[in-house]
Coordinates of C-alpha atoms in Angstrom, one line a residue:
Chain A
M1 CA -15.6 -51.0 -11.3
A2 CA -18.4 -49.7 -9.2
S3 CA -21.9 -50.7 -10.6
N4 CA -23.0 -47.0 -10.9
T5 CA -20.3 -46.0 -13.3
H6 CA -20.8 -45.2 -17.0
R7 CA -18.5 -46.7 -19.6
Y8 CA -17.3 -44.9 -22.8
R9 CA -15.0 -45.7 -25.6
I10 CA -12.9 -43.4 -27.8
L11 CA -11.4 -43.9 -31.2
I12 CA -7.9 -42.3 -31.3
S13 CA -5.5 -41.5 -34.1
Y14 CA -1.9 -40.5 -33.2
D15 CA 1.4 -39.7 -34.8
G16 CA 3.7 -41.7 -32.5
T17 CA 6.9 -39.9 -33.5
D18 CA 7.3 -37.7 -30.5
F19 CA 5.9 -40.2 -27.9
F20 CA 7.4 -42.9 -25.7
G21 CA 4.6 -45.2 -26.8
W22 CA 1.1 -45.7 -25.5
Q23 CA 1.7 -46.8 -21.9
R24 CA 1.9 -44.4 -19.0
Q25 CA 5.4 -44.2 -17.6
P26 CA 6.1 -43.5 -13.9
N27 CA 8.8 -40.9 -14.6
K28 CA 6.3 -38.6 -16.4
T29 CA 7.8 -39.3 -19.9
Q30 CA 5.5 -38.2 -22.7
T31 CA 3.2 -41.1 -23.5
I32 CA -0.3 -41.1 -25.2
Q33 CA -2.0 -42.8 -22.3
G34 CA -0.4 -40.5 -19.8
L35 CA -1.3 -37.4 -21.7
L36 CA -4.9 -38.4 -22.2
E37 CA -5.3 -39.5 -18.6
N38 CA -4.0 -36.2 -17.5
C39 CA -6.6 -34.4 -19.6
L40 CA -9.4 -36.5 -18.1
A41 CA -8.1 -35.9 -14.6
Q42 CA -8.0 -32.2 -15.3
I43 CA -11.6 -32.2 -16.6
Y44 CA -13.1 -34.5 -13.8
N45 CA -10.8 -33.6 -10.9
Q46 CA -10.1 -37.3 -10.3
S47 CA -7.9 -39.9 -11.8
I48 CA -9.6 -41.8 -14.6
A49 CA -8.0 -44.9 -16.1
L50 CA -7.9 -45.3 -19.9
V51 CA -7.6 -48.9 -21.2
A52 CA -6.5 -49.4 -24.8
S53 CA -6.8 -52.4 -27.1
G54 CA -3.1 -52.8 -26.5
R55 CA 0.2 -50.9 -26.2
T56 CA 2.0 -49.4 -29.1
D57 CA 5.7 -49.0 -28.7
R58 CA 7.8 -45.8 -28.8
G59 CA 7.5 -44.1 -32.2
V60 CA 4.7 -46.4 -33.5
H61 CA 1.6 -44.7 -35.0
A62 CA -2.1 -45.5 -34.7
L63 CA -4.7 -44.7 -37.3
N64 CA -7.5 -46.2 -35.2
Q65 CA -6.8 -47.2 -31.6
W66 CA -9.7 -47.9 -29.2
A67 CA -9.7 -47.2 -25.5
H68 CA -12.4 -47.3 -22.8
F69 CA -12.8 -45.5 -19.5
D70 CA -15.5 -45.1 -16.8
L71 CA -17.1 -42.0 -15.5
P72 CA -19.0 -41.7 -12.2
E73 CA -21.7 -39.6 -13.9
P74 CA -23.2 -39.8 -17.4
L75 CA -21.6 -37.4 -19.9
T76 CA -23.4 -34.1 -20.2
S77 CA -20.9 -32.1 -22.4
D78 CA -19.0 -32.6 -25.6
L79 CA -16.0 -34.4 -24.2
R80 CA -14.5 -35.3 -27.6
Y81 CA -14.4 -31.6 -28.4
K82 CA -12.9 -30.8 -25.0
L83 CA -10.2 -33.4 -25.3
N84 CA -9.2 -32.4 -28.9
R85 CA -8.7 -28.8 -27.6
M86 CA -6.4 -30.0 -24.8
T87 CA -4.3 -32.6 -26.7
P88 CA -1.4 -31.7 -29.0
E89 CA -2.1 -31.9 -32.8
S90 CA -0.3 -35.2 -32.9
I91 CA -3.3 -36.9 -31.1
V92 CA -6.8 -36.7 -32.4
I93 CA -10.0 -38.2 -30.8
K94 CA -12.0 -39.2 -33.9
E95 CA -15.0 -40.7 -32.1
L96 CA -16.6 -41.0 -28.7
H97 CA -19.1 -43.7 -27.9
E98 CA -21.3 -44.7 -25.0
A99 CA -20.3 -48.4 -24.4
P100 CA -21.9 -51.3 -22.5
K101 CA -20.3 -52.3 -19.2
D102 CA -19.1 -55.6 -20.7
F103 CA -17.1 -53.8 -23.4
H104 CA -13.3 -53.9 -22.6
A105 CA -11.0 -52.4 -25.2
Q106 CA -8.3 -55.0 -24.7
I107 CA -10.2 -58.2 -23.6
S108 CA -13.1 -57.8 -26.0
A109 CA -10.8 -57.4 -29.0
L110 CA -11.1 -60.2 -31.5
S111 CA -8.3 -59.2 -33.8
K112 CA -6.1 -56.3 -34.8
C113 CA -4.7 -55.0 -38.1
Y114 CA -1.3 -53.4 -38.6
K115 CA 0.5 -52.0 -41.7
Y116 CA 4.2 -51.5 -42.1
R117 CA 5.2 -49.0 -44.8
I118 CA 8.5 -49.1 -46.7
L119 CA 9.8 -46.6 -49.2
T120 CA 11.8 -48.5 -51.8
T121 CA 13.0 -45.6 -54.0
P122 CA 16.8 -45.0 -54.2
V123 CA 16.3 -41.3 -53.4
K124 CA 14.8 -40.8 -49.9
N125 CA 11.7 -38.6 -49.3
P126 CA 11.9 -36.1 -46.4
F127 CA 8.1 -36.0 -46.2
L128 CA 7.8 -39.7 -45.5
E129 CA 10.7 -39.9 -43.1
R130 CA 8.4 -40.0 -40.0
Y131 CA 6.0 -42.5 -41.7
T132 CA 8.1 -45.1 -43.6
W133 CA 11.2 -47.1 -43.3
Q134 CA 13.5 -46.0 -46.2
P135 CA 16.1 -48.7 -46.9
G136 CA 17.0 -47.0 -50.2
R137 CA 16.9 -50.1 -52.3
P138 CA 14.3 -51.9 -54.4
L139 CA 12.7 -55.1 -52.9
N140 CA 11.8 -58.4 -54.4
V141 CA 8.1 -58.3 -53.8
E142 CA 7.4 -61.8 -55.1
Y143 CA 9.9 -63.3 -52.7
L144 CA 8.5 -61.2 -49.8
Q145 CA 5.0 -62.4 -50.7
E146 CA 6.0 -66.0 -50.3
L147 CA 7.6 -65.3 -46.9
A148 CA 4.4 -63.5 -45.8
E149 CA 2.4 -66.5 -46.6
T150 CA 4.6 -68.6 -44.4
L151 CA 3.4 -66.6 -41.4
L152 CA -0.3 -67.2 -42.1
G153 CA -2.2 -69.4 -39.7
E154 CA -1.7 -70.4 -36.1
H155 CA 1.9 -70.6 -34.8
D156 CA 4.1 -70.2 -31.8
F157 CA 5.6 -66.8 -32.6
S158 CA 8.4 -66.9 -29.9
S159 CA 11.0 -66.3 -32.5
F160 CA 9.5 -62.9 -33.2
Q161 CA 8.8 -61.8 -29.6
S162 CA 11.1 -59.1 -28.1
Q163 CA 11.9 -59.4 -24.4
G164 CA 10.1 -57.4 -21.8
T165 CA 6.4 -58.3 -21.6
P166 CA 5.8 -61.9 -20.4
V167 CA 2.7 -63.5 -21.9
T168 CA 1.0 -66.8 -20.9
S169 CA 1.1 -68.2 -24.4
P170 CA 3.2 -67.2 -27.5
V171 CA 0.7 -68.8 -29.9
R172 CA -1.2 -66.4 -32.2
K173 CA -3.2 -66.8 -35.4
M174 CA -2.4 -64.6 -38.4
L175 CA -5.5 -64.1 -40.6
V176 CA -4.0 -61.8 -43.1
S177 CA -0.2 -61.5 -44.0
R178 CA 0.6 -60.0 -47.4
W179 CA 2.6 -57.3 -49.1
V180 CA 0.8 -54.7 -51.2
V181 CA 2.5 -52.4 -53.8
K182 CA 1.2 -48.8 -53.3
T183 CA 1.9 -45.7 -55.4
S184 CA 5.1 -43.7 -55.4
G185 CA 7.5 -46.5 -54.5
I186 CA 5.8 -47.5 -51.3
L187 CA 5.5 -51.2 -50.3
E188 CA 3.2 -52.0 -47.5
Y189 CA 3.1 -55.2 -45.3
Q190 CA -0.5 -55.8 -44.1
V191 CA -1.1 -58.2 -41.2
K192 CA -4.2 -59.1 -39.2
G193 CA -4.0 -61.4 -36.2
T194 CA -5.8 -62.5 -33.1
G195 CA -3.1 -60.8 -31.1
F196 CA 0.6 -59.8 -31.3
L197 CA 3.6 -60.4 -29.0
K198 CA 5.9 -57.5 -28.1
Q199 CA 7.4 -55.9 -31.3
M200 CA 6.1 -58.9 -33.3
V201 CA 5.2 -57.1 -36.5
R202 CA 8.5 -55.2 -36.5
N203 CA 10.4 -58.4 -35.9
M204 CA 8.6 -60.2 -38.7
V205 CA 9.2 -57.3 -41.1
G206 CA 12.9 -57.0 -40.1
T207 CA 13.4 -60.7 -40.6
M208 CA 11.6 -60.8 -44.0
L209 CA 13.7 -57.9 -45.3
K210 CA 16.9 -59.5 -43.9
L211 CA 16.2 -62.8 -45.7
E212 CA 15.4 -60.9 -48.9
Q213 CA 18.7 -58.9 -48.7
L214 CA 20.6 -62.2 -48.2
Q215 CA 18.7 -63.9 -51.0
A216 CA 18.2 -66.7 -48.5
P217 CA 16.2 -69.9 -49.3
K218 CA 12.6 -69.1 -48.5
Q219 CA 12.5 -72.2 -46.2
E220 CA 14.6 -70.3 -43.7
L221 CA 11.7 -68.2 -42.5
R222 CA 9.8 -71.5 -41.7
D223 CA 12.9 -72.8 -39.9
I224 CA 13.2 -69.6 -37.8
L225 CA 9.5 -69.7 -36.9
G226 CA 9.7 -73.4 -36.0
A227 CA 12.8 -73.0 -33.8
R228 CA 10.9 -70.7 -31.4
D229 CA 14.2 -68.9 -30.7
R230 CA 14.3 -65.1 -30.7
T231 CA 18.1 -65.1 -31.4
L232 CA 17.5 -66.6 -34.9
A233 CA 15.3 -63.7 -36.2
A234 CA 16.7 -60.3 -37.4
A235 CA 16.5 -57.0 -35.6
P236 CA 13.1 -55.3 -35.5
A237 CA 12.3 -52.9 -38.4
P238 CA 12.3 -49.3 -37.2
A239 CA 9.2 -48.0 -35.4
Q240 CA 8.3 -45.2 -37.7
G241 CA 7.0 -47.5 -40.5
L242 CA 4.4 -49.2 -38.2
F243 CA 0.7 -48.2 -37.9
L244 CA -2.1 -49.8 -35.9
T245 CA -4.8 -49.6 -38.5
S246 CA -7.9 -51.1 -36.8
V247 CA -9.2 -53.3 -34.0
Q248 CA -12.1 -55.7 -34.4
Y249 CA -14.7 -56.3 -31.7
P250 CA -17.7 -58.6 -31.7
Q251 CA -20.6 -57.2 -33.7
A252 CA -23.0 -57.6 -30.8
L253 CA -20.8 -55.3 -28.6
D254 CA -20.4 -52.8 -31.4
N255 CA -24.1 -52.7 -31.8
K256 CA -24.5 -51.9 -28.1
C257 CA -22.3 -48.8 -28.5
R258 CA -23.7 -45.5 -29.4
K259 CA -21.8 -42.7 -31.1
L260 CA -22.1 -39.4 -29.2
Chain B
M1 CA 32.8 -15.5 -60.2
A2 CA 36.4 -16.3 -61.2
S3 CA 36.6 -17.6 -64.8
N4 CA 38.3 -20.9 -63.7
T5 CA 35.4 -22.0 -61.4
H6 CA 33.0 -24.8 -62.2
R7 CA 29.3 -24.4 -61.7
Y8 CA 26.9 -27.1 -60.4
R9 CA 23.2 -27.2 -59.6
I10 CA 21.3 -29.3 -57.1
L11 CA 17.7 -30.3 -56.8
I12 CA 16.6 -30.3 -53.2
S13 CA 13.5 -31.5 -51.3
Y14 CA 12.9 -30.4 -47.8
D15 CA 10.4 -30.6 -45.0
G16 CA 10.4 -27.0 -43.8
T17 CA 8.7 -27.7 -40.4
D18 CA 11.8 -27.4 -38.3
F19 CA 13.7 -24.7 -40.2
F20 CA 13.6 -20.9 -40.1
G21 CA 13.2 -20.9 -43.9
W22 CA 15.8 -21.1 -46.7
Q23 CA 17.9 -18.0 -46.1
R24 CA 21.0 -18.2 -44.0
Q25 CA 20.6 -16.2 -40.7
P26 CA 23.5 -14.3 -39.1
N27 CA 22.5 -15.6 -35.6
K28 CA 23.1 -19.2 -36.6
T29 CA 19.5 -20.1 -36.5
Q30 CA 18.7 -23.4 -38.3
T31 CA 18.1 -22.6 -42.0
I32 CA 18.3 -24.8 -45.1
Q33 CA 20.9 -22.6 -46.9
G34 CA 22.9 -22.3 -43.7
L35 CA 22.9 -26.0 -43.1
L36 CA 23.9 -26.9 -46.7
E37 CA 26.6 -24.2 -47.0
N38 CA 28.1 -25.5 -43.7
C39 CA 28.2 -29.0 -45.3
L40 CA 30.0 -27.6 -48.4
A41 CA 32.4 -25.6 -46.2
Q42 CA 33.2 -28.7 -44.3
I43 CA 33.9 -30.8 -47.4
Y44 CA 35.9 -28.1 -49.3
N45 CA 37.6 -26.2 -46.4
Q46 CA 36.4 -22.9 -47.8
S47 CA 33.1 -21.0 -47.8
I48 CA 30.9 -21.8 -50.9
A49 CA 27.8 -19.8 -51.5
L50 CA 24.6 -21.6 -52.5
V51 CA 22.1 -19.6 -54.6
A52 CA 18.5 -20.9 -54.7
S53 CA 15.7 -20.1 -57.1
G54 CA 14.2 -18.0 -54.3
R55 CA 13.7 -18.0 -50.5
T56 CA 11.1 -20.1 -48.8
D57 CA 9.8 -18.8 -45.5
R58 CA 9.9 -20.4 -42.1
G59 CA 7.9 -23.7 -42.1
V60 CA 7.4 -23.7 -45.9
H61 CA 8.3 -27.0 -47.7
A62 CA 9.9 -27.7 -51.1
L63 CA 9.4 -30.7 -53.2
N64 CA 11.8 -29.4 -55.9
Q65 CA 14.0 -26.4 -55.1
W66 CA 17.0 -25.6 -57.3
A67 CA 20.2 -24.0 -56.1
H68 CA 23.6 -23.5 -57.8
F69 CA 27.2 -23.1 -56.5
D70 CA 30.7 -22.8 -57.8
L71 CA 33.7 -25.0 -57.1
P72 CA 37.3 -24.1 -57.7
E73 CA 38.0 -27.6 -59.1
P74 CA 35.8 -30.0 -61.1
L75 CA 33.9 -32.6 -59.0
T76 CA 35.8 -35.9 -58.6
S77 CA 33.6 -37.6 -56.0
D78 CA 30.0 -38.4 -55.3
L79 CA 29.0 -35.1 -53.7
R80 CA 25.3 -35.9 -53.7
Y81 CA 25.9 -39.0 -51.7
K82 CA 28.2 -37.1 -49.3
L83 CA 25.7 -34.3 -48.7
N84 CA 22.9 -36.7 -48.1
R85 CA 25.0 -38.4 -45.5
M86 CA 25.6 -35.1 -43.7
T87 CA 22.2 -33.5 -43.8
P88 CA 19.3 -34.4 -41.5
E89 CA 16.6 -36.6 -42.9
S90 CA 14.4 -33.6 -43.5
I91 CA 16.6 -32.4 -46.4
V92 CA 17.3 -34.6 -49.4
I93 CA 19.5 -33.8 -52.4
K94 CA 17.6 -35.5 -55.2
E95 CA 19.9 -34.6 -58.1
L96 CA 23.2 -33.0 -58.8
H97 CA 24.0 -31.5 -62.3
E98 CA 27.0 -30.0 -63.9
A99 CA 25.7 -26.6 -65.1
P100 CA 26.8 -24.0 -67.6
K101 CA 28.3 -20.8 -66.2
D102 CA 25.4 -18.7 -67.4
F103 CA 22.9 -20.8 -65.4
H104 CA 21.7 -18.9 -62.3
A105 CA 19.2 -20.6 -60.1
Q106 CA 17.4 -17.3 -59.3
I107 CA 17.9 -15.1 -62.4
S108 CA 17.5 -17.8 -65.0
A109 CA 14.1 -19.0 -63.5
L110 CA 11.2 -18.4 -65.9
S111 CA 8.5 -19.4 -63.5
K112 CA 7.7 -21.3 -60.3
C113 CA 4.9 -23.6 -59.2
Y114 CA 3.5 -23.8 -55.7
K115 CA 0.7 -25.8 -54.1
Y116 CA -1.2 -25.1 -50.9
R117 CA -2.8 -28.0 -49.2
I118 CA -6.0 -27.8 -47.0
L119 CA -7.7 -30.6 -45.1
T120 CA -11.4 -29.9 -45.1
T121 CA -12.7 -32.8 -43.0
P122 CA -14.4 -31.9 -39.7
V123 CA -12.1 -34.3 -37.8
K124 CA -8.4 -33.4 -38.0
N125 CA -5.7 -35.8 -39.1
P126 CA -2.5 -35.9 -37.0
F127 CA -0.5 -37.3 -39.9
L128 CA -1.2 -34.3 -42.1
E129 CA -0.7 -31.7 -39.3
R130 CA 2.8 -30.8 -40.6
Y131 CA 1.7 -30.7 -44.3
T132 CA -1.8 -29.2 -44.5
W133 CA -3.8 -26.3 -43.1
Q134 CA -6.8 -27.9 -41.2
P135 CA -9.5 -25.3 -40.8
G136 CA -11.9 -28.1 -39.8
R137 CA -14.8 -27.1 -42.1
P138 CA -15.9 -27.9 -45.6
L139 CA -15.1 -25.3 -48.3
N140 CA -17.2 -24.1 -51.3
V141 CA -14.9 -25.2 -54.1
E142 CA -16.9 -23.6 -56.9
Y143 CA -16.7 -20.2 -55.2
L144 CA -13.0 -20.6 -54.5
Q145 CA -12.5 -21.6 -58.2
E146 CA -14.0 -18.3 -59.3
L147 CA -11.8 -16.4 -57.0
A148 CA -8.7 -18.2 -58.3
E149 CA -9.5 -17.2 -61.8
T150 CA -9.6 -13.6 -60.8
L151 CA -5.9 -13.9 -59.9
L152 CA -4.9 -15.2 -63.4
G153 CA -2.9 -12.9 -65.7
E154 CA -0.6 -9.9 -65.1
H155 CA -1.4 -7.8 -62.0
D156 CA 0.2 -5.5 -59.5
F157 CA 0.1 -7.9 -56.5
S158 CA 0.9 -5.2 -53.8
S159 CA -2.2 -6.2 -51.8
F160 CA -0.8 -9.7 -51.3
Q161 CA 2.8 -8.7 -50.5
S162 CA 4.0 -8.9 -46.9
Q163 CA 6.4 -6.4 -45.6
G164 CA 10.1 -7.0 -45.3
T165 CA 11.6 -7.6 -48.8
P166 CA 11.6 -4.6 -51.0
V167 CA 11.2 -5.4 -54.8
T168 CA 11.6 -3.1 -57.8
S169 CA 8.2 -4.0 -59.2
P170 CA 5.2 -5.6 -57.6
V171 CA 3.8 -6.8 -61.0
R172 CA 3.7 -10.5 -61.6
K173 CA 1.9 -12.8 -64.0
M174 CA 0.0 -15.8 -62.9
L175 CA -0.1 -18.5 -65.5
V176 CA -2.0 -21.1 -63.5
S177 CA -4.4 -20.4 -60.6
R178 CA -6.8 -23.2 -59.7
W179 CA -8.3 -25.3 -56.9
V180 CA -8.1 -29.1 -57.3
V181 CA -10.0 -31.6 -55.2
K182 CA -7.7 -34.4 -54.1
T183 CA -8.6 -37.6 -52.2
S184 CA -9.3 -37.9 -48.5
G185 CA -10.8 -34.4 -48.0
I186 CA -7.7 -32.6 -49.3
L187 CA -8.2 -29.4 -51.4
E188 CA -5.2 -28.1 -53.2
Y189 CA -4.6 -24.6 -54.6
Q190 CA -2.1 -24.8 -57.5
V191 CA -0.5 -21.7 -58.8
K192 CA 2.2 -21.0 -61.4
G193 CA 3.7 -17.5 -61.8
T194 CA 6.6 -15.6 -63.3
G195 CA 7.5 -14.7 -59.7
F196 CA 6.1 -14.2 -56.3
L197 CA 6.3 -11.4 -53.8
K198 CA 6.9 -12.1 -50.1
Q199 CA 4.3 -14.5 -48.7
M200 CA 2.2 -13.9 -51.8
V201 CA 0.7 -17.4 -52.1
R202 CA -0.1 -17.6 -48.4
N203 CA -1.7 -14.1 -48.6
M204 CA -3.8 -15.1 -51.6
V205 CA -4.9 -18.3 -50.0
G206 CA -5.7 -16.6 -46.7
T207 CA -7.8 -14.0 -48.5
M208 CA -9.7 -16.5 -50.6
L209 CA -10.6 -18.5 -47.6
K210 CA -11.6 -15.5 -45.6
L211 CA -13.9 -14.3 -48.4
E212 CA -15.4 -17.8 -48.7
Q213 CA -16.0 -17.9 -44.9
L214 CA -17.8 -14.5 -45.1
Q215 CA -19.7 -15.5 -48.2
A216 CA -18.6 -12.2 -49.6
P217 CA -19.5 -11.1 -53.2
K218 CA -16.8 -12.5 -55.5
Q219 CA -16.1 -9.0 -56.8
E220 CA -14.4 -8.3 -53.5
L221 CA -11.2 -10.1 -54.5
R222 CA -11.0 -8.1 -57.6
D223 CA -11.4 -4.9 -55.6
I224 CA -8.7 -6.0 -53.1
L225 CA -6.3 -6.8 -56.0
G226 CA -7.1 -3.4 -57.7
A227 CA -6.6 -1.4 -54.5
R228 CA -2.9 -2.4 -54.2
D229 CA -3.2 -2.1 -50.4
R230 CA -1.9 -4.8 -48.2
T231 CA -4.3 -3.8 -45.3
L232 CA -7.3 -4.9 -47.3
A233 CA -6.3 -8.6 -47.7
A234 CA -6.5 -11.2 -45.0
A235 CA -3.8 -12.7 -42.8
P236 CA -1.5 -15.2 -44.6
A237 CA -2.6 -18.9 -44.5
P238 CA -0.3 -20.9 -42.2
A239 CA 3.1 -21.9 -43.6
Q240 CA 2.8 -25.7 -43.2
G241 CA 0.3 -26.0 -46.1
L242 CA 2.7 -24.5 -48.7
F243 CA 5.0 -26.4 -51.0
L244 CA 7.3 -25.1 -53.7
T245 CA 6.6 -27.8 -56.3
S246 CA 8.9 -26.9 -59.2
V247 CA 10.9 -24.2 -60.9
Q248 CA 11.1 -23.8 -64.7
Y249 CA 14.2 -22.8 -66.6
P250 CA 14.8 -22.2 -70.3
Q251 CA 15.0 -25.5 -72.2
A252 CA 18.3 -24.4 -73.7
L253 CA 19.9 -24.0 -70.3
D254 CA 18.4 -27.3 -69.0
N255 CA 19.9 -29.0 -72.1
K256 CA 23.4 -27.7 -71.2
C257 CA 23.1 -29.3 -67.7
R258 CA 24.4 -32.8 -67.2
K259 CA 23.1 -35.1 -64.4
L260 CA 26.0 -36.6 -62.4

């Protein structure tokens, strides 16, 4: 980054249904990063890189995703308004902030929160099809709650890491891991962690529901976690139930940002 | 109807976004009636007509739409299950009832309820894009409430009837007409009437919002209604905010139905 550039961060909400995930794809497939970078390139007549807190997979949603970018000149116009006019209605820029140069959407992130929504009613709901997993059966919440507690704390999460994105360490710390009963038959898994491996939340949810269906001893989840073997866990829960809900940054960095 | 046929009724919920409305189209365009009749034809190897309580327009949703049909033989299998396996996830058959021969989904209907949902927050919400109108500005609820009351009772609603479907009489009676403030910036217009003319709810909502935006004297809505002239009312509110919420039938007929 040249020293004379100006850093900004944006808060983005997107319905991931019709996108191939966050990350730009070389073959011009529709992605959120690709689409937004194209808008910035069109506005500034140069390529401007957008760095998010992390990728979201194909079909996964974000209520609050942060990303930063650098401009050669300070902003003089309402860029948030401009971007919202250019993007499809499935992507909304909620906020735009001036950010300090040491703010980095991915590296500065302390933790992230996700929720996974499941509709448990026997009759499906067409209006929630894009935003829930609908297994069509009731779930044993008490059992699931005990499984969720097993995942709390620091662990090697290799058993819940899908292939494809190598990381230096598979150890992550879960600060929140709980099931919450919502209205209208919706059950929500809420998880907060210092970081997440590829498809980790979906793999955890898929495995918890599989164990619940099999009425397996609760110890099995601990065994799967301890084995650090991806082949022992179940298939990932479908993408449409997963939402990135928030990303936490150090208070000192947030304080140095200024909403435009 | 031949005397030896057997009548059934189904309760249907659909996300209207990707459909050209309820009514079957000759050019094979995707419609809800067309799709369901095709399923029935495939199951029974003959054409079976489906009669709904009324049409919904392109893009309009239904939480609870009723339709009836006749079969030459009594049902012996789980037709609801079969249909739900054949339909896309945007259409769900919630209930299937045996119905008396004098039940007619359209003619027997006493009244219908609709709701129209508006998101009033300045920042749009990508997850409500398919299910709300998002004018992006706050609305004067007290003013709208007074307009809604003007529409209560029996009136000639010609001013709010779009062209295309001739009716014998444009007189309808509104039993409920009110605005309700919901959570998260959603404002909902709820209306119950003995019947509705083509695009009537959307025309009423479009006109109420137009008058609100112009800060027009409240008397104007009464004048528009009294003029019985479609050119005086505003353009219809967009389809995606409208939901058919329920249809009322005589208690005696409901009692003669049996849920399967």
